[in-house]
Amino acid sequence: MHNPQDRAWIQAFYDAAAEWWGESWYEGENLPGRLSRVERLVGRPPKTLLELGAGTGETAAFLAQAGYTLTAIDLSDRNCEMIGRLMEHYPNLTGIQGDFLKIEIAERFDAVCMFETFGMGSDAEQRALLRRMGSWLNPGGVVLLDVYHPFGPIRRAGTAFSLDRLENVPGSVAMTERSAYDAVLGRWIDEWEPCENPANARQQSIRCYTPADFLLLLEGTGLRIAHAEFGGQAFDPAPCQVNGQSMLQAFENDYTYTVVLVA
């Protein structure tokens, strides 16, 4: 277990993940969908994008290849090493190592993007980050944000699955992934345990927000929701009446819904 307000676990988890999975353990299957969302919700190139929590840089490189100008920020040493190698091939990609809650950025962007990373810290940290996102926007710019919803993690709580060692990825090992959910703190707990070295297990936890929770989080940040969608379908994040049916309950593989925020 870890204290979500102690951010040291984040770098430890993702440095280990870079060893286990390399540049892409999922073979980039989500990259075309991310590009499509950016094209629809931000606009086609030329646009300047800031990606926070860029991981190994695959998304940033994919967007750079499509013509966007990217600045990619990540905390992990190993991730930033891989982003550095990608920069050699994409002159419109700039990688910066740092904590996006502390880093100073003078440049302004057409969009700030965060894909499946929001919620690593506390509510206070997420609110502070939202304020920072707004300060990094050009006039008319938007924040494109994936927000974890609790419904999927709750359904997956208590399950486990195995992942074989990945071929052609030095350091990759066979692993077991276990999911749990903290119903008090509203956090999905995701643990990865190497089969031959259980002591080297790493755990991450993500704060999950219903749309109603997220609207409360936005208060005082200077941002508002201009658009919300789940699985590519738009939905009203603040309906005027309760309803027992929602597309967010049709969870398949998506843990997150997407919001477009404007100042």
Coordinates of C-alpha atoms in Angstrom, one line a residue:
M1 CA 0.0 0.0 0.0
H2 CA 1.0 3.6 -0.4
N3 CA 0.0 7.1 0.7
P4 CA -1.6 8.8 -2.4
Q5 CA -0.2 12.1 -1.1
D6 CA 3.4 10.8 -1.2
R7 CA 4.3 11.1 -4.9
A8 CA 7.4 9.0 -4.6
W9 CA 5.5 5.9 -5.6
I10 CA 4.7 7.3 -9.0
Q11 CA 8.2 7.4 -10.3
A12 CA 9.0 4.0 -8.7
F13 CA 6.0 2.4 -10.5
Y14 CA 6.7 3.9 -13.9
D15 CA 10.4 3.3 -13.9
A16 CA 9.6 -0.4 -13.2
A17 CA 6.9 -0.4 -15.9
A18 CA 9.3 0.9 -18.5
E19 CA 11.5 -2.2 -17.7
W20 CA 8.6 -4.6 -17.8
W21 CA 6.7 -3.4 -20.9
G22 CA 9.2 -1.4 -22.9
E23 CA 7.8 1.2 -25.3
S24 CA 4.5 -0.6 -25.8
W25 CA 3.2 -3.7 -24.2
Y26 CA -0.3 -3.0 -25.8
E27 CA 1.2 -2.6 -29.3
G28 CA -0.1 0.9 -29.7
E29 CA -3.7 -0.2 -30.1
N30 CA -5.1 3.0 -28.5
L31 CA -3.0 5.5 -30.5
P32 CA -5.3 5.9 -33.6
G33 CA -8.2 6.5 -31.2
R34 CA -6.3 9.2 -29.4
L35 CA -5.3 10.9 -32.6
S36 CA -8.9 10.8 -33.8
R37 CA -10.1 12.5 -30.5
V38 CA -7.4 15.2 -30.8
E39 CA -8.5 15.9 -34.4
R40 CA -12.2 16.1 -33.5
L41 CA -11.9 17.9 -30.2
V42 CA -8.8 20.1 -30.6
G43 CA -8.6 20.5 -34.3
R44 CA -6.3 19.3 -37.1
P45 CA -2.6 20.4 -37.4
P46 CA -0.9 22.8 -37.2
K47 CA -1.6 22.9 -33.4
T48 CA 0.7 23.1 -30.4
L49 CA 0.0 20.4 -27.7
L50 CA 1.3 19.9 -24.2
E51 CA 1.0 16.3 -23.0
L52 CA 1.3 15.7 -19.3
G53 CA 2.3 12.3 -18.0
A54 CA 3.5 11.3 -21.4
G55 CA 4.9 7.9 -20.4
T56 CA 7.2 6.4 -22.9
G57 CA 6.3 9.1 -25.5
E58 CA 4.4 6.9 -27.9
T59 CA 1.3 9.0 -28.0
A60 CA 3.3 12.2 -28.3
A61 CA 5.4 10.7 -31.2
F62 CA 2.2 9.4 -32.9
L63 CA 0.7 12.9 -32.7
A64 CA 3.9 14.5 -33.9
Q65 CA 4.0 12.2 -36.9
A66 CA 0.5 13.4 -37.7
G67 CA 1.8 17.0 -37.8
Y68 CA 1.2 18.4 -34.3
T69 CA 3.9 20.1 -32.4
L70 CA 4.3 18.4 -29.0
T71 CA 5.9 19.2 -25.7
A72 CA 5.8 16.0 -23.6
I73 CA 6.4 16.0 -19.8
D74 CA 7.0 12.9 -17.7
L75 CA 8.4 12.2 -14.2
S76 CA 10.0 8.8 -14.8
D77 CA 13.7 8.7 -15.7
R78 CA 13.3 5.6 -17.9
N79 CA 10.3 7.1 -19.7
C80 CA 12.2 10.3 -20.4
E81 CA 15.1 8.2 -21.8
M82 CA 12.7 6.7 -24.4
I83 CA 11.2 10.1 -25.2
G84 CA 14.7 11.3 -25.8
R85 CA 15.3 8.6 -28.4
L86 CA 12.0 9.5 -30.1
M87 CA 13.0 13.2 -30.3
E88 CA 15.8 12.1 -32.6
H89 CA 13.2 11.1 -35.2
Y90 CA 10.6 13.8 -34.6
P91 CA 11.9 17.4 -34.6
N92 CA 8.4 18.7 -33.6
L93 CA 8.6 16.7 -30.4
T94 CA 10.2 18.1 -27.2
G95 CA 10.5 16.0 -24.1
I96 CA 10.9 17.5 -20.6
Q97 CA 11.5 15.6 -17.4
G98 CA 9.7 17.0 -14.4
D99 CA 6.7 17.0 -12.1
F100 CA 3.8 18.7 -13.8
L101 CA 2.6 20.0 -10.4
K102 CA 5.9 21.9 -10.0
I103 CA 7.5 22.5 -13.4
E104 CA 7.5 26.0 -14.8
I105 CA 6.5 26.4 -18.4
A106 CA 6.6 29.8 -20.1
E107 CA 5.1 28.6 -23.4
R108 CA 1.4 28.5 -24.1
F109 CA -0.4 25.8 -26.1
D110 CA -3.5 25.3 -28.2
A111 CA -4.3 22.2 -26.0
V112 CA -3.2 20.6 -22.9
C113 CA -3.7 16.8 -23.1
M114 CA -3.7 14.1 -20.4
F115 CA -4.4 10.6 -21.5
E116 CA -5.3 8.1 -18.7
T117 CA -3.1 9.8 -16.1
F118 CA -5.3 12.2 -14.2
G119 CA -6.0 11.2 -10.6
M120 CA -2.6 10.0 -9.5
G121 CA -2.5 12.3 -6.5
S122 CA -4.9 13.8 -4.0
D123 CA -8.0 15.9 -4.8
A124 CA -6.1 19.0 -3.7
E125 CA -3.3 18.2 -6.2
Q126 CA -5.8 17.5 -9.0
R127 CA -7.5 20.8 -8.4
A128 CA -4.1 22.6 -8.4
L129 CA -3.2 20.8 -11.6
L130 CA -6.4 22.0 -13.3
R131 CA -5.6 25.6 -12.4
R132 CA -2.1 25.1 -13.9
M133 CA -3.6 23.6 -17.1
G134 CA -5.8 26.7 -17.6
S135 CA -2.7 28.9 -17.3
W136 CA -0.9 27.0 -20.1
L137 CA -3.6 27.6 -22.7
N138 CA -3.5 30.0 -25.6
P139 CA -6.7 32.1 -26.0
G140 CA -9.3 29.7 -27.3
G141 CA -7.3 26.7 -26.2
V142 CA -8.8 23.6 -24.6
V143 CA -7.9 20.9 -22.1
L144 CA -8.4 17.4 -23.3
L145 CA -8.6 15.1 -20.3
D146 CA -9.3 11.5 -19.6
V147 CA -11.1 11.0 -16.2
Y148 CA -11.3 7.6 -14.5
H149 CA -14.9 6.7 -13.6
P150 CA -15.4 4.3 -10.6
F151 CA -17.9 2.0 -12.3
G152 CA -15.3 0.0 -14.3
P153 CA -12.7 -0.4 -11.5
I154 CA -15.5 -1.5 -9.1
R155 CA -16.6 -4.2 -11.5
R156 CA -13.1 -5.4 -11.9
A157 CA -12.2 -5.3 -8.2
G158 CA -11.0 -8.7 -6.9
T159 CA -9.9 -10.0 -10.3
A160 CA -6.5 -11.0 -11.5
F161 CA -5.0 -11.9 -14.9
S162 CA -1.6 -13.1 -16.1
L163 CA 0.7 -11.4 -18.7
D164 CA 3.4 -13.5 -20.4
R165 CA 6.9 -12.1 -20.9
L166 CA 7.0 -9.8 -23.9
E167 CA 9.2 -10.9 -26.7
N168 CA 11.9 -8.5 -27.8
V169 CA 11.6 -6.4 -24.7
P170 CA 14.7 -6.7 -22.5
G171 CA 13.8 -6.9 -18.9
S172 CA 10.2 -8.0 -19.5
V173 CA 9.0 -10.7 -17.2
A174 CA 5.8 -12.8 -16.7
M175 CA 3.5 -10.9 -14.4
T176 CA 0.2 -11.1 -12.5
E177 CA -2.0 -8.0 -12.4
R178 CA -4.5 -7.6 -9.5
S179 CA -7.3 -5.0 -9.2
A180 CA -8.9 -3.7 -6.1
Y181 CA -11.0 -0.6 -5.2
D182 CA -10.9 1.6 -2.2
A183 CA -14.5 2.6 -1.6
V184 CA -13.6 5.2 1.0
L185 CA -11.0 7.1 -1.0
G186 CA -12.6 6.3 -4.4
R187 CA -9.3 4.9 -5.8
W188 CA -8.7 2.1 -8.2
I189 CA -5.8 0.0 -7.0
D190 CA -3.7 -1.7 -9.7
E191 CA -0.9 -4.0 -8.6
W192 CA 1.6 -5.8 -10.9
E193 CA 3.7 -8.7 -9.4
P194 CA 6.5 -10.4 -11.3
C195 CA 5.8 -14.1 -11.1
E196 CA 9.5 -15.0 -10.3
N197 CA 10.1 -12.0 -8.0
P198 CA 7.0 -11.2 -5.9
A199 CA 9.0 -8.8 -3.7
N200 CA 9.5 -6.5 -6.7
A201 CA 5.7 -5.9 -7.0
R202 CA 4.6 -2.4 -7.8
Q203 CA 1.3 -0.7 -7.1
Q204 CA -0.5 2.3 -8.5
S205 CA -3.7 3.9 -7.4
I206 CA -5.9 6.3 -9.4
R207 CA -8.6 8.6 -8.0
C208 CA -11.9 8.0 -9.8
Y209 CA -14.5 10.6 -10.3
T210 CA -18.1 10.4 -11.4
P211 CA -19.1 13.4 -13.5
A212 CA -20.8 14.9 -10.5
D213 CA -17.6 14.5 -8.5
F214 CA -15.6 16.0 -11.2
L215 CA -17.9 19.1 -11.5
L216 CA -17.3 19.7 -7.8
L217 CA -13.5 19.3 -8.3
L218 CA -13.7 22.0 -11.1
E219 CA -15.1 24.6 -8.7
G220 CA -12.6 27.5 -8.3
T221 CA -10.3 26.3 -11.1
G222 CA -11.5 28.7 -13.7
L223 CA -12.3 25.8 -16.1
R224 CA -15.7 24.4 -17.2
I225 CA -16.8 21.4 -19.2
A226 CA -17.5 22.2 -22.8
H227 CA -18.0 18.6 -24.0
A228 CA -18.0 15.1 -22.4
E229 CA -18.0 11.7 -24.0
F230 CA -17.6 8.0 -23.2
G231 CA -16.6 5.5 -25.8
G232 CA -16.9 8.2 -28.5
Q233 CA -20.5 9.1 -27.5
A234 CA -21.4 12.5 -26.0
F235 CA -23.2 12.7 -22.7
D236 CA -24.6 15.4 -20.5
P237 CA -22.3 15.6 -17.4
A238 CA -25.0 17.5 -15.4
P239 CA -28.4 16.2 -16.3
C240 CA -31.4 17.8 -14.7
Q241 CA -32.9 14.6 -13.4
V242 CA -31.7 11.2 -12.1
N243 CA -31.9 8.2 -14.3
G244 CA -31.1 4.5 -13.7
Q245 CA -29.6 4.1 -17.2
S246 CA -26.4 5.6 -18.3
M247 CA -23.8 4.8 -21.0
L248 CA -21.2 4.9 -18.3
Q249 CA -22.7 1.7 -17.0
A250 CA -22.0 -0.1 -20.3
F251 CA -18.4 -0.6 -19.3
E252 CA -16.4 -2.8 -21.6
N253 CA -12.7 -1.9 -21.7
D254 CA -12.8 1.9 -21.2
Y255 CA -11.9 3.0 -17.6
T256 CA -12.2 6.7 -18.5
Y257 CA -14.5 9.2 -20.0
T258 CA -13.2 12.3 -21.8
V259 CA -13.9 15.9 -21.1
V260 CA -13.0 19.0 -23.0
L261 CA -12.4 21.9 -20.6
V262 CA -12.4 25.6 -21.5
A263 CA -11.7 28.7 -19.5

